[in-house]
JSON list of C-alpha atoms in Angstrom, two decimals:
[
{"chain": "A", "resi": 1, "resn": "MET", "atom": "CA", "xyz": [97.90, 78.28, 118.01]},
{"chain": "A", "resi": 2, "resn": "THR", "atom": "CA", "xyz": [96.47, 76.72, 121.18]},
{"chain": "A", "resi": 3, "resn": "GLY", "atom": "CA", "xyz": [96.17, 78.27, 124.53]},
{"chain": "A", "resi": 4, "resn": "VAL", "atom": "CA", "xyz": [98.73, 81.01, 123.70]},
{"chain": "A", "resi": 5, "resn": "SER", "atom": "CA", "xyz": [99.44, 83.73, 126.30]},
{"chain": "A", "resi": 6, "resn": "HIS", "atom": "CA", "xyz": [102.30, 86.21, 126.26]},
{"chain": "A", "resi": 7, "resn": "HIS", "atom": "CA", "xyz": [103.83, 88.54, 128.74]},
{"chain": "A", "resi": 8, "resn": "PHE", "atom": "CA", "xyz": [106.37, 91.26, 128.21]},
{"chain": "A", "resi": 9, "resn": "GLY", "atom": "CA", "xyz": [108.81, 91.26, 131.08]},
{"chain": "A", "resi": 10, "resn": "GLU", "atom": "CA", "xyz": [107.61, 89.84, 134.49]},
{"chain": "A", "resi": 11, "resn": "THR", "atom": "CA", "xyz": [104.82, 87.29, 134.45]},
{"chain": "A", "resi": 12, "resn": "SER", "atom": "CA", "xyz": [103.34, 88.94, 137.42]},
{"chain": "A", "resi": 13, "resn": "ARG", "atom": "CA", "xyz": [102.18, 91.79, 135.07]},
{"chain": "A", "resi": 14, "resn": "PRO", "atom": "CA", "xyz": [99.03, 91.48, 133.03]},
{"chain": "A", "resi": 15, "resn": "PRO", "atom": "CA", "xyz": [99.53, 89.46, 129.74]},
{"chain": "A", "resi": 16, "resn": "VAL", "atom": "CA", "xyz": [99.44, 91.07, 126.37]},
{"chain": "A", "resi": 17, "resn": "LEU", "atom": "CA", "xyz": [97.75, 87.94, 124.95]},
{"chain": "A", "resi": 18, "resn": "ASP", "atom": "CA", "xyz": [95.74, 85.53, 127.04]},
{"chain": "A", "resi": 19, "resn": "GLY", "atom": "CA", "xyz": [94.40, 82.03, 126.07]},
{"chain": "A", "resi": 20, "resn": "ILE", "atom": "CA", "xyz": [94.37, 82.56, 122.27]},
{"chain": "A", "resi": 21, "resn": "ASP", "atom": "CA", "xyz": [93.09, 79.58, 120.19]},
{"chain": "A", "resi": 22, "resn": "LEU", "atom": "CA", "xyz": [93.21, 80.35, 116.54]},
{"chain": "A", "resi": 23, "resn": "ALA", "atom": "CA", "xyz": [93.59, 78.18, 113.42]},
{"chain": "A", "resi": 24, "resn": "VAL", "atom": "CA", "xyz": [94.20, 79.32, 109.89]},
{"chain": "A", "resi": 25, "resn": "ALA", "atom": "CA", "xyz": [93.15, 76.64, 107.28]},
{"chain": "A", "resi": 26, "resn": "PRO", "atom": "CA", "xyz": [95.24, 76.14, 104.16]},
{"chain": "A", "resi": 27, "resn": "GLY", "atom": "CA", "xyz": [94.40, 78.86, 101.59]},
{"chain": "A", "resi": 28, "resn": "GLU", "atom": "CA", "xyz": [92.17, 80.76, 104.02]},
{"chain": "A", "resi": 29, "resn": "PHE", "atom": "CA", "xyz": [92.19, 84.56, 104.43]},
{"chain": "A", "resi": 30, "resn": "VAL", "atom": "CA", "xyz": [91.75, 85.63, 107.98]},
{"chain": "A", "resi": 31, "resn": "CYS", "atom": "CA", "xyz": [91.73, 89.17, 109.14]},
{"chain": "A", "resi": 32, "resn": "LEU", "atom": "CA", "xyz": [92.78, 89.98, 112.76]},
{"chain": "A", "resi": 33, "resn": "LEU", "atom": "CA", "xyz": [91.05, 93.11, 114.12]},
{"chain": "A", "resi": 34, "resn": "GLY", "atom": "CA", "xyz": [91.30, 95.05, 117.19]},
{"chain": "A", "resi": 35, "resn": "ALA", "atom": "CA", "xyz": [92.00, 98.39, 118.91]},
{"chain": "A", "resi": 36, "resn": "SER", "atom": "CA", "xyz": [95.55, 99.71, 119.02]},
{"chain": "A", "resi": 37, "resn": "GLY", "atom": "CA", "xyz": [97.61, 97.92, 121.76]},
{"chain": "A", "resi": 38, "resn": "CYS", "atom": "CA", "xyz": [95.41, 94.75, 121.90]},
{"chain": "A", "resi": 39, "resn": "GLY", "atom": "CA", "xyz": [98.22, 92.45, 120.85]},
{"chain": "A", "resi": 40, "resn": "LYS", "atom": "CA", "xyz": [97.64, 91.99, 117.10]},
{"chain": "A", "resi": 41, "resn": "SER", "atom": "CA", "xyz": [101.14, 92.55, 116.04]},
{"chain": "A", "resi": 42, "resn": "THR", "atom": "CA", "xyz": [102.46, 90.52, 118.99]},
{"chain": "A", "resi": 43, "resn": "LEU", "atom": "CA", "xyz": [100.37, 87.59, 117.98]},
{"chain": "A", "resi": 44, "resn": "LEU", "atom": "CA", "xyz": [101.74, 87.96, 114.37]},
{"chain": "A", "resi": 45, "resn": "ALA", "atom": "CA", "xyz": [105.31, 87.93, 115.68]},
{"chain": "A", "resi": 46, "resn": "LEU", "atom": "CA", "xyz": [104.63, 84.73, 117.67]},
{"chain": "A", "resi": 47, "resn": "VAL", "atom": "CA", "xyz": [103.34, 83.05, 114.57]},
{"chain": "A", "resi": 48, "resn": "ALA", "atom": "CA", "xyz": [106.41, 84.33, 112.51]},
{"chain": "A", "resi": 49, "resn": "GLY", "atom": "CA", "xyz": [108.69, 82.87, 115.19]},
{"chain": "A", "resi": 50, "resn": "LEU", "atom": "CA", "xyz": [110.16, 86.20, 116.07]},
{"chain": "A", "resi": 51, "resn": "ASP", "atom": "CA", "xyz": [109.28, 85.53, 119.70]},
{"chain": "A", "resi": 52, "resn": "GLN", "atom": "CA", "xyz": [108.11, 82.59, 121.77]},
{"chain": "A", "resi": 53, "resn": "PRO", "atom": "CA", "xyz": [104.75, 82.52, 123.80]},
{"chain": "A", "resi": 54, "resn": "THR", "atom": "CA", "xyz": [104.89, 82.50, 127.49]},
{"chain": "A", "resi": 55, "resn": "ALA", "atom": "CA", "xyz": [102.47, 79.71, 127.43]},
{"chain": "A", "resi": 56, "resn": "GLY", "atom": "CA", "xyz": [100.66, 77.63, 124.82]},
{"chain": "A", "resi": 57, "resn": "THR", "atom": "CA", "xyz": [101.94, 76.30, 121.49]},
{"chain": "A", "resi": 58, "resn": "VAL", "atom": "CA", "xyz": [102.22, 77.73, 117.92]},
{"chain": "A", "resi": 59, "resn": "GLU", "atom": "CA", "xyz": [102.32, 75.44, 115.00]},
{"chain": "A", "resi": 60, "resn": "VAL", "atom": "CA", "xyz": [102.93, 76.72, 111.48]},
{"chain": "A", "resi": 61, "resn": "PRO", "atom": "CA", "xyz": [102.90, 74.93, 108.02]},
{"chain": "A", "resi": 62, "resn": "ALA", "atom": "CA", "xyz": [106.08, 73.46, 106.65]},
{"chain": "A", "resi": 63, "resn": "GLY", "atom": "CA", "xyz": [108.41, 76.40, 105.61]},
{"chain": "A", "resi": 64, "resn": "SER", "atom": "CA", "xyz": [108.73, 79.71, 107.52]},
{"chain": "A", "resi": 65, "resn": "PRO", "atom": "CA", "xyz": [105.87, 82.07, 107.24]},
{"chain": "A", "resi": 66, "resn": "ALA", "atom": "CA", "xyz": [106.54, 85.15, 105.08]},
{"chain": "A", "resi": 67, "resn": "LEU", "atom": "CA", "xyz": [106.08, 88.44, 106.93]},
{"chain": "A", "resi": 68, "resn": "MET", "atom": "CA", "xyz": [105.01, 91.74, 105.41]},
{"chain": "A", "resi": 69, "resn": "PHE", "atom": "CA", "xyz": [105.17, 95.02, 107.43]},
{"chain": "A", "resi": 70, "resn": "GLN", "atom": "CA", "xyz": [103.44, 98.29, 107.30]},
{"chain": "A", "resi": 71, "resn": "GLU", "atom": "CA", "xyz": [106.72, 99.79, 105.86]},
{"chain": "A", "resi": 72, "resn": "PRO", "atom": "CA", "xyz": [108.20, 98.10, 102.76]},
{"chain": "A", "resi": 73, "resn": "ALA", "atom": "CA", "xyz": [111.55, 97.72, 104.43]},
{"chain": "A", "resi": 74, "resn": "LEU", "atom": "CA", "xyz": [113.27, 97.48, 101.01]},
{"chain": "A", "resi": 75, "resn": "PHE", "atom": "CA", "xyz": [117.04, 97.87, 100.63]},
{"chain": "A", "resi": 76, "resn": "PRO", "atom": "CA", "xyz": [117.39, 101.24, 98.92]},
{"chain": "A", "resi": 77, "resn": "TRP", "atom": "CA", "xyz": [120.69, 100.55, 97.28]},
{"chain": "A", "resi": 78, "resn": "LEU", "atom": "CA", "xyz": [119.13, 97.63, 95.37]},
{"chain": "A", "resi": 79, "resn": "THR", "atom": "CA", "xyz": [116.76, 97.62, 92.50]},
{"chain": "A", "resi": 80, "resn": "ALA", "atom": "CA", "xyz": [113.31, 96.22, 92.78]},
{"chain": "A", "resi": 81, "resn": "GLY", "atom": "CA", "xyz": [114.37, 92.98, 91.16]},
{"chain": "A", "resi": 82, "resn": "ALA", "atom": "CA", "xyz": [117.43, 92.72, 93.33]},
{"chain": "A", "resi": 83, "resn": "ASN", "atom": "CA", "xyz": [115.31, 93.07, 96.43]},
{"chain": "A", "resi": 84, "resn": "VAL", "atom": "CA", "xyz": [113.21, 90.08, 95.36]},
{"chain": "A", "resi": 85, "resn": "GLU", "atom": "CA", "xyz": [116.30, 88.10, 94.21]},
{"chain": "A", "resi": 86, "resn": "LEU", "atom": "CA", "xyz": [117.75, 88.56, 97.67]},
{"chain": "A", "resi": 87, "resn": "ALA", "atom": "CA", "xyz": [114.84, 86.66, 99.20]},
{"chain": "A", "resi": 88, "resn": "LEU", "atom": "CA", "xyz": [115.33, 83.95, 96.50]},
{"chain": "A", "resi": 89, "resn": "ARG", "atom": "CA", "xyz": [119.05, 83.71, 97.29]},
{"chain": "A", "resi": 90, "resn": "LEU", "atom": "CA", "xyz": [118.34, 83.27, 101.01]},
{"chain": "A", "resi": 91, "resn": "ARG", "atom": "CA", "xyz": [115.84, 80.49, 100.14]},
{"chain": "A", "resi": 92, "resn": "GLY", "atom": "CA", "xyz": [118.56, 78.70, 98.20]},
{"chain": "A", "resi": 93, "resn": "VAL", "atom": "CA", "xyz": [117.44, 79.35, 94.68]},
{"chain": "A", "resi": 94, "resn": "PRO", "atom": "CA", "xyz": [120.32, 78.88, 92.27]},
{"chain": "A", "resi": 95, "resn": "ARG", "atom": "CA", "xyz": [121.82, 82.13, 90.87]},
{"chain": "A", "resi": 96, "resn": "ASN", "atom": "CA", "xyz": [121.02, 81.30, 87.24]},
{"chain": "A", "resi": 97, "resn": "GLN", "atom": "CA", "xyz": [117.32, 80.96, 88.16]},
{"chain": "A", "resi": 98, "resn": "ARG", "atom": "CA", "xyz": [116.78, 83.96, 90.31]},
{"chain": "A", "resi": 99, "resn": "ARG", "atom": "CA", "xyz": [116.31, 86.64, 87.66]},
{"chain": "A", "resi": 100, "resn": "ALA", "atom": "CA", "xyz": [113.58, 84.74, 85.81]},
{"chain": "A", "resi": 101, "resn": "GLU", "atom": "CA", "xyz": [111.76, 83.97, 89.09]},
{"chain": "A", "resi": 102, "resn": "ALA", "atom": "CA", "xyz": [112.06, 87.56, 90.34]},
{"chain": "A", "resi": 103, "resn": "LEU", "atom": "CA", "xyz": [110.48, 88.76, 87.04]},
{"chain": "A", "resi": 104, "resn": "ARG", "atom": "CA", "xyz": [107.75, 86.21, 87.44]},
{"chain": "A", "resi": 105, "resn": "LEU", "atom": "CA", "xyz": [106.96, 87.41, 90.93]},
{"chain": "A", "resi": 106, "resn": "LEU", "atom": "CA", "xyz": [107.09, 91.12, 89.86]},
{"chain": "A", "resi": 107, "resn": "SER", "atom": "CA", "xyz": [104.79, 90.26, 86.96]},
{"chain": "A", "resi": 108, "resn": "LEU", "atom": "CA", "xyz": [102.33, 88.66, 89.52]},
{"chain": "A", "resi": 109, "resn": "VAL", "atom": "CA", "xyz": [102.17, 91.97, 91.39]},
{"chain": "A", "resi": 110, "resn": "ARG", "atom": "CA", "xyz": [101.89, 93.81, 88.04]},
{"chain": "A", "resi": 111, "resn": "LEU", "atom": "CA", "xyz": [105.35, 95.40, 88.34]},
{"chain": "A", "resi": 112, "resn": "GLU", "atom": "CA", "xyz": [107.35, 93.57, 85.55]},
{"chain": "A", "resi": 113, "resn": "ASP", "atom": "CA", "xyz": [108.61, 96.89, 84.13]},
{"chain": "A", "resi": 114, "resn": "ALA", "atom": "CA", "xyz": [110.03, 97.92, 87.45]},
{"chain": "A", "resi": 115, "resn": "HIS", "atom": "CA", "xyz": [112.69, 95.25, 87.71]},
{"chain": "A", "resi": 116, "resn": "ALA", "atom": "CA", "xyz": [115.61, 97.65, 87.13]},
{"chain": "A", "resi": 117, "resn": "LYS", "atom": "CA", "xyz": [114.17, 100.55, 89.11]},
{"chain": "A", "resi": 118, "resn": "ARG", "atom": "CA", "xyz": [115.75, 101.76, 92.32]},
{"chain": "A", "resi": 119, "resn": "VAL", "atom": "CA", "xyz": [113.47, 102.09, 95.45]},
{"chain": "A", "resi": 120, "resn": "HIS", "atom": "CA", "xyz": [113.49, 105.97, 95.28]},
{"chain": "A", "resi": 121, "resn": "GLU", "atom": "CA", "xyz": [112.01, 105.72, 91.73]},
{"chain": "A", "resi": 122, "resn": "LEU", "atom": "CA", "xyz": [109.00, 103.86, 93.04]},
{"chain": "A", "resi": 123, "resn": "SER", "atom": "CA", "xyz": [105.74, 105.20, 94.52]},
{"chain": "A", "resi": 124, "resn": "GLY", "atom": "CA", "xyz": [104.55, 104.05, 97.96]},
{"chain": "A", "resi": 125, "resn": "GLY", "atom": "CA", "xyz": [102.12, 101.64, 96.41]},
{"chain": "A", "resi": 126, "resn": "MET", "atom": "CA", "xyz": [104.77, 100.27, 94.07]},
{"chain": "A", "resi": 127, "resn": "ARG", "atom": "CA", "xyz": [107.18, 99.78, 96.96]},
{"chain": "A", "resi": 128, "resn": "GLN", "atom": "CA", "xyz": [104.51, 97.71, 98.86]},
{"chain": "A", "resi": 129, "resn": "ARG", "atom": "CA", "xyz": [104.05, 95.55, 95.70]},
{"chain": "A", "resi": 130, "resn": "VAL", "atom": "CA", "xyz": [107.78, 94.90, 95.68]},
{"chain": "A", "resi": 131, "resn": "ALA", "atom": "CA", "xyz": [107.52, 93.97, 99.32]},
{"chain": "A", "resi": 132, "resn": "LEU", "atom": "CA", "xyz": [104.68, 91.62, 98.52]},
{"chain": "A", "resi": 133, "resn": "ALA", "atom": "CA", "xyz": [106.67, 90.04, 95.71]},
{"chain": "A", "resi": 134, "resn": "ARG", "atom": "CA", "xyz": [109.61, 89.58, 98.13]},
{"chain": "A", "resi": 135, "resn": "ALA", "atom": "CA", "xyz": [107.36, 87.99, 100.66]},
{"chain": "A", "resi": 136, "resn": "LEU", "atom": "CA", "xyz": [105.89, 85.58, 98.06]},
{"chain": "A", "resi": 137, "resn": "ALA", "atom": "CA", "xyz": [109.48, 84.71, 97.00]},
{"chain": "A", "resi": 138, "resn": "GLN", "atom": "CA", "xyz": [109.93, 83.06, 100.48]},
{"chain": "A", "resi": 139, "resn": "GLU", "atom": "CA", "xyz": [107.41, 80.47, 99.28]},
{"chain": "A", "resi": 140, "resn": "GLY", "atom": "CA", "xyz": [105.96, 79.80, 102.76]},
{"chain": "A", "resi": 141, "resn": "GLU", "atom": "CA", "xyz": [102.36, 78.42, 102.88]},
{"chain": "A", "resi": 142, "resn": "LEU", "atom": "CA", "xyz": [101.39, 81.27, 105.22]},
{"chain": "A", "resi": 143, "resn": "LEU", "atom": "CA", "xyz": [101.56, 85.01, 104.48]},
{"chain": "A", "resi": 144, "resn": "LEU", "atom": "CA", "xyz": [101.59, 87.29, 107.55]},
{"chain": "A", "resi": 145, "resn": "MET", "atom": "CA", "xyz": [100.72, 90.90, 106.92]},
{"chain": "A", "resi": 146, "resn": "ASP", "atom": "CA", "xyz": [100.95, 93.64, 109.54]},
{"chain": "A", "resi": 147, "resn": "GLU", "atom": "CA", "xyz": [98.82, 96.55, 108.44]},
{"chain": "A", "resi": 148, "resn": "PRO", "atom": "CA", "xyz": [100.60, 96.68, 105.12]},
{"chain": "A", "resi": 149, "resn": "PHE", "atom": "CA", "xyz": [98.37, 99.38, 103.55]},
{"chain": "A", "resi": 150, "resn": "ALA", "atom": "CA", "xyz": [97.87, 101.60, 106.62]},
{"chain": "A", "resi": 151, "resn": "ALA", "atom": "CA", "xyz": [100.29, 104.40, 105.34]},
{"chain": "A", "resi": 152, "resn": "LEU", "atom": "CA", "xyz": [98.80, 104.55, 101.82]},
{"chain": "A", "resi": 153, "resn": "ASP", "atom": "CA", "xyz": [96.23, 106.92, 100.39]},
{"chain": "A", "resi": 154, "resn": "ALA", "atom": "CA", "xyz": [92.65, 105.74, 99.91]},
{"chain": "A", "resi": 155, "resn": "ILE", "atom": "CA", "xyz": [92.90, 105.14, 96.20]},
{"chain": "A", "resi": 156, "resn": "THR", "atom": "CA", "xyz": [96.21, 103.37, 96.26]},
{"chain": "A", "resi": 157, "resn": "ARG", "atom": "CA", "xyz": [95.00, 101.20, 99.12]},
{"chain": "A", "resi": 158, "resn": "ASP", "atom": "CA", "xyz": [91.80, 100.39, 97.12]},
{"chain": "A", "resi": 159, "resn": "VAL", "atom": "CA", "xyz": [93.88, 99.22, 94.19]},
{"chain": "A", "resi": 160, "resn": "LEU", "atom": "CA", "xyz": [96.07, 97.16, 96.38]},
{"chain": "A", "resi": 161, "resn": "HIS", "atom": "CA", "xyz": [93.12, 95.47, 97.99]},
{"chain": "A", "resi": 162, "resn": "GLU", "atom": "CA", "xyz": [92.09, 94.33, 94.55]},
{"chain": "A", "resi": 163, "resn": "GLU", "atom": "CA", "xyz": [95.56, 93.18, 93.72]},
{"chain": "A", "resi": 164, "resn": "LEU", "atom": "CA", "xyz": [96.03, 91.25, 97.06]},
{"chain": "A", "resi": 165, "resn": "THR", "atom": "CA", "xyz": [92.60, 89.47, 96.46]},
{"chain": "A", "resi": 166, "resn": "ARG", "atom": "CA", "xyz": [93.70, 88.46, 93.08]},
{"chain": "A", "resi": 167, "resn": "ILE", "atom": "CA", "xyz": [97.16, 87.23, 94.13]},
{"chain": "A", "resi": 168, "resn": "TRP", "atom": "CA", "xyz": [95.66, 85.17, 97.10]},
{"chain": "A", "resi": 169, "resn": "SER", "atom": "CA", "xyz": [93.24, 83.67, 94.60]},
{"chain": "A", "resi": 170, "resn": "GLU", "atom": "CA", "xyz": [96.03, 82.82, 92.16]},
{"chain": "A", "resi": 171, "resn": "THR", "atom": "CA", "xyz": [98.60, 81.60, 94.60]},
{"chain": "A", "resi": 172, "resn": "GLY", "atom": "CA", "xyz": [96.38, 79.69, 97.10]},
{"chain": "A", "resi": 173, "resn": "ARG", "atom": "CA", "xyz": [98.50, 81.01, 100.04]},
{"chain": "A", "resi": 174, "resn": "ALA", "atom": "CA", "xyz": [96.87, 81.26, 103.46]},
{"chain": "A", "resi": 175, "resn": "VAL", "atom": "CA", "xyz": [96.93, 84.87, 104.74]},
{"chain": "A", "resi": 176, "resn": "LEU", "atom": "CA", "xyz": [96.78, 86.26, 108.30]},
{"chain": "A", "resi": 177, "resn": "PHE", "atom": "CA", "xyz": [96.15, 89.91, 107.92]},
{"chain": "A", "resi": 178, "resn": "VAL", "atom": "CA", "xyz": [96.39, 92.41, 110.81]},
{"chain": "A", "resi": 179, "resn": "THR", "atom": "CA", "xyz": [94.39, 95.60, 110.56]},
{"chain": "A", "resi": 180, "resn": "HIS", "atom": "CA", "xyz": [92.51, 98.18, 112.77]},
{"chain": "A", "resi": 181, "resn": "ASN", "atom": "CA", "xyz": [90.41, 99.13, 109.71]},
{"chain": "A", "resi": 182, "resn": "VAL", "atom": "CA", "xyz": [87.08, 97.24, 109.97]},
{"chain": "A", "resi": 183, "resn": "ARG", "atom": "CA", "xyz": [86.06, 97.85, 106.34]},
{"chain": "A", "resi": 184, "resn": "GLU", "atom": "CA", "xyz": [89.35, 96.63, 105.13]},
{"chain": "A", "resi": 185, "resn": "ALA", "atom": "CA", "xyz": [88.96, 93.50, 107.16]},
{"chain": "A", "resi": 186, "resn": "VAL", "atom": "CA", "xyz": [85.44, 92.78, 105.71]},
{"chain": "A", "resi": 187, "resn": "ARG", "atom": "CA", "xyz": [86.50, 93.62, 102.17]},
{"chain": "A", "resi": 188, "resn": "LEU", "atom": "CA", "xyz": [89.55, 91.23, 102.26]},
{"chain": "A", "resi": 189, "resn": "GLY", "atom": "CA", "xyz": [88.86, 88.35, 104.69]},
{"chain": "A", "resi": 190, "resn": "GLN", "atom": "CA", "xyz": [86.93, 85.13, 104.55]},
{"chain": "A", "resi": 191, "resn": "ARG", "atom": "CA", "xyz": [86.90, 85.34, 108.40]},
{"chain": "A", "resi": 192, "resn": "VAL", "atom": "CA", "xyz": [87.22, 88.30, 110.82]},
{"chain": "A", "resi": 193, "resn": "VAL", "atom": "CA", "xyz": [88.60, 87.70, 114.23]},
{"chain": "A", "resi": 194, "resn": "LEU", "atom": "CA", "xyz": [88.09, 90.46, 116.76]},
{"chain": "A", "resi": 195, "resn": "LEU", "atom": "CA", "xyz": [90.58, 90.73, 119.73]},
{"chain": "A", "resi": 196, "resn": "SER", "atom": "CA", "xyz": [89.58, 92.36, 123.01]},
{"chain": "A", "resi": 197, "resn": "SER", "atom": "CA", "xyz": [91.92, 94.91, 124.56]},
{"chain": "A", "resi": 198, "resn": "ARG", "atom": "CA", "xyz": [94.46, 94.28, 127.20]},
{"chain": "A", "resi": 199, "resn": "PRO", "atom": "CA", "xyz": [94.82, 91.42, 127.53]},
{"chain": "A", "resi": 200, "resn": "GLY", "atom": "CA", "xyz": [94.08, 90.37, 123.95]},
{"chain": "A", "resi": 201, "resn": "ARG", "atom": "CA", "xyz": [91.56, 87.59, 123.89]},
{"chain": "A", "resi": 202, "resn": "ILE", "atom": "CA", "xyz": [89.34, 86.36, 120.96]},
{"chain": "A", "resi": 203, "resn": "ALA", "atom": "CA", "xyz": [86.13, 88.35, 121.60]},
{"chain": "A", "resi": 204, "resn": "ARG", "atom": "CA", "xyz": [84.23, 87.14, 118.49]},
{"chain": "A", "resi": 205, "resn": "GLU", "atom": "CA", "xyz": [84.55, 85.82, 114.97]},
{"chain": "A", "resi": 206, "resn": "TRP", "atom": "CA", "xyz": [82.60, 86.44, 111.84]},
{"chain": "A", "resi": 207, "resn": "THR", "atom": "CA", "xyz": [82.49, 84.30, 108.56]},
{"chain": "A", "resi": 208, "resn": "VAL", "atom": "CA", "xyz": [82.27, 86.78, 105.64]},
{"chain": "A", "resi": 209, "resn": "ASP", "atom": "CA", "xyz": [79.84, 85.31, 103.17]},
{"chain": "A", "resi": 210, "resn": "ILE", "atom": "CA", "xyz": [80.11, 88.07, 100.72]},
{"chain": "A", "resi": 211, "resn": "PRO", "atom": "CA", "xyz": [81.31, 86.90, 97.16]},
{"chain": "A", "resi": 212, "resn": "HIS", "atom": "CA", "xyz": [84.34, 88.54, 95.53]},
{"chain": "A", "resi": 213, "resn": "PRO", "atom": "CA", "xyz": [84.95, 90.91, 94.03]},
{"chain": "A", "resi": 214, "resn": "ARG", "atom": "CA", "xyz": [84.07, 93.22, 97.01]},
{"chain": "A", "resi": 215, "resn": "ARG", "atom": "CA", "xyz": [84.32, 96.90, 97.24]},
{"chain": "A", "resi": 216, "resn": "ILE", "atom": "CA", "xyz": [84.55, 99.03, 100.45]},
{"chain": "A", "resi": 217, "resn": "GLU", "atom": "CA", "xyz": [81.31, 100.81, 99.49]},
{"chain": "A", "resi": 218, "resn": "ASP", "atom": "CA", "xyz": [79.28, 97.59, 98.79]},
{"chain": "A", "resi": 219, "resn": "PRO", "atom": "CA", "xyz": [76.08, 97.56, 100.91]},
{"chain": "A", "resi": 220, "resn": "ASP", "atom": "CA", "xyz": [76.75, 94.12, 102.35]},
{"chain": "A", "resi": 221, "resn": "VAL", "atom": "CA", "xyz": [80.34, 95.12, 103.29]},
{"chain": "A", "resi": 222, "resn": "SER", "atom": "CA", "xyz": [78.94, 98.27, 104.95]},
{"chain": "A", "resi": 223, "resn": "ARG", "atom": "CA", "xyz": [76.35, 96.37, 106.98]},
{"chain": "A", "resi": 224, "resn": "LEU", "atom": "CA", "xyz": [78.79, 93.78, 108.27]},
{"chain": "A", "resi": 225, "resn": "SER", "atom": "CA", "xyz": [81.40, 96.54, 109.00]},
{"chain": "A", "resi": 226, "resn": "LEU", "atom": "CA", "xyz": [78.78, 98.43, 111.10]},
{"chain": "A", "resi": 227, "resn": "GLU", "atom": "CA", "xyz": [77.97, 95.27, 113.07]},
{"chain": "A", "resi": 228, "resn": "ILE", "atom": "CA", "xyz": [81.62, 94.53, 113.70]},
{"chain": "A", "resi": 229, "resn": "THR", "atom": "CA", "xyz": [82.40, 98.26, 114.58]},
{"chain": "A", "resi": 230, "resn": "ASP", "atom": "CA", "xyz": [79.62, 98.09, 117.27]},
{"chain": "A", "resi": 231, "resn": "HIS", "atom": "CA", "xyz": [81.31, 95.12, 118.88]},
{"chain": "A", "resi": 232, "resn": "LEU", "atom": "CA", "xyz": [84.71, 96.80, 118.58]},
{"chain": "A", "resi": 233, "resn": "ARG", "atom": "CA", "xyz": [83.45, 99.89, 120.36]},
{"chain": "A", "resi": 234, "resn": "THR", "atom": "CA", "xyz": [81.99, 97.65, 123.04]},
{"chain": "A", "resi": 235, "resn": "GLU", "atom": "CA", "xyz": [85.33, 96.10, 123.61]},
{"chain": "A", "resi": 236, "resn": "ILE", "atom": "CA", "xyz": [87.09, 99.41, 123.77]},
{"chain": "A", "resi": 237, "resn": "ALA", "atom": "CA", "xyz": [84.59, 100.86, 126.21]},
{"chain": "A", "resi": 238, "resn": "ARG", "atom": "CA", "xyz": [84.78, 97.71, 128.37]},
{"chain": "A", "resi": 239, "resn": "HIS", "atom": "CA", "xyz": [88.54, 97.85, 128.74]},
{"chain": "A", "resi": 240, "resn": "GLY", "atom": "CA", "xyz": [88.93, 101.66, 128.79]},
{"chain": "A", "resi": 241, "resn": "HIS", "atom": "CA", "xyz": [91.16, 101.84, 125.62]}
]
C-alpha cells in the first residue's frame, strides 16, 4: 500500500490511518503492532478489500487475500471438514476433489482426525486450527491474521505459534499478522512494524534476525521485545492512549 489514509465518516475528522506506506514481500512474515485503537484492524480490512481507503492505493497479489479473525467464525452446524470444504466450494474446486483437499489441509494443521467432528466437539485451539485450514483453502498468496490467538490460554497459544511458523515455512505464503502482544510479534515475524496511535502512522520497523525455531522466553526474543516495548510506550504516552 502506498500513501494510504482512511477516515471513518466525515473527512474533516482526524483520520484513523495517515500516510501508510507498507509492502509485504512474497513469502514474508510481517507483524503489525500497536496500541488498541491505532488502526491495525482497519489496515487489515483495507488490504482484504473489505473497505476502500480514503486516499492512497492498495495492491495485493493475484487472488484474494485470506483473512483469519480472533474468533474462529466456524459454522457450528457443519463438521470441521465441511467448514474447510465450504471454502473450497466457493473457490470453485470440483465436488469430487473437495474431501481429499480438506483432509490434506486438516492434516497440514495436524487435525486429520477431526474431519467428522462438529465445532462443539473441538477445543478453542482446535477451532483456530480449522479456521487456519479454511483460510489456507482460499489459496491466496497473502494470509491476513487479526489477533487470531488473543483469546487462547498461554500454553495453547505457544503451541499454535509453533504450528503457524511450521505452516508458513511449508506453504511459502506471505503473512500479515496483527497483534498487540510484543513478544508474539518478535517470536513470529521476520519484520515488526509499529503503528503510532490516532492517527495510525508507521512509527518504526525492526528486522528480526533471530533464527527459527524461536521461543517466547529466548534471551534474544526478550531483548528485542523490551526494545520494541519501550518505543510502544513512548508512542502511547505521546498520543495519550
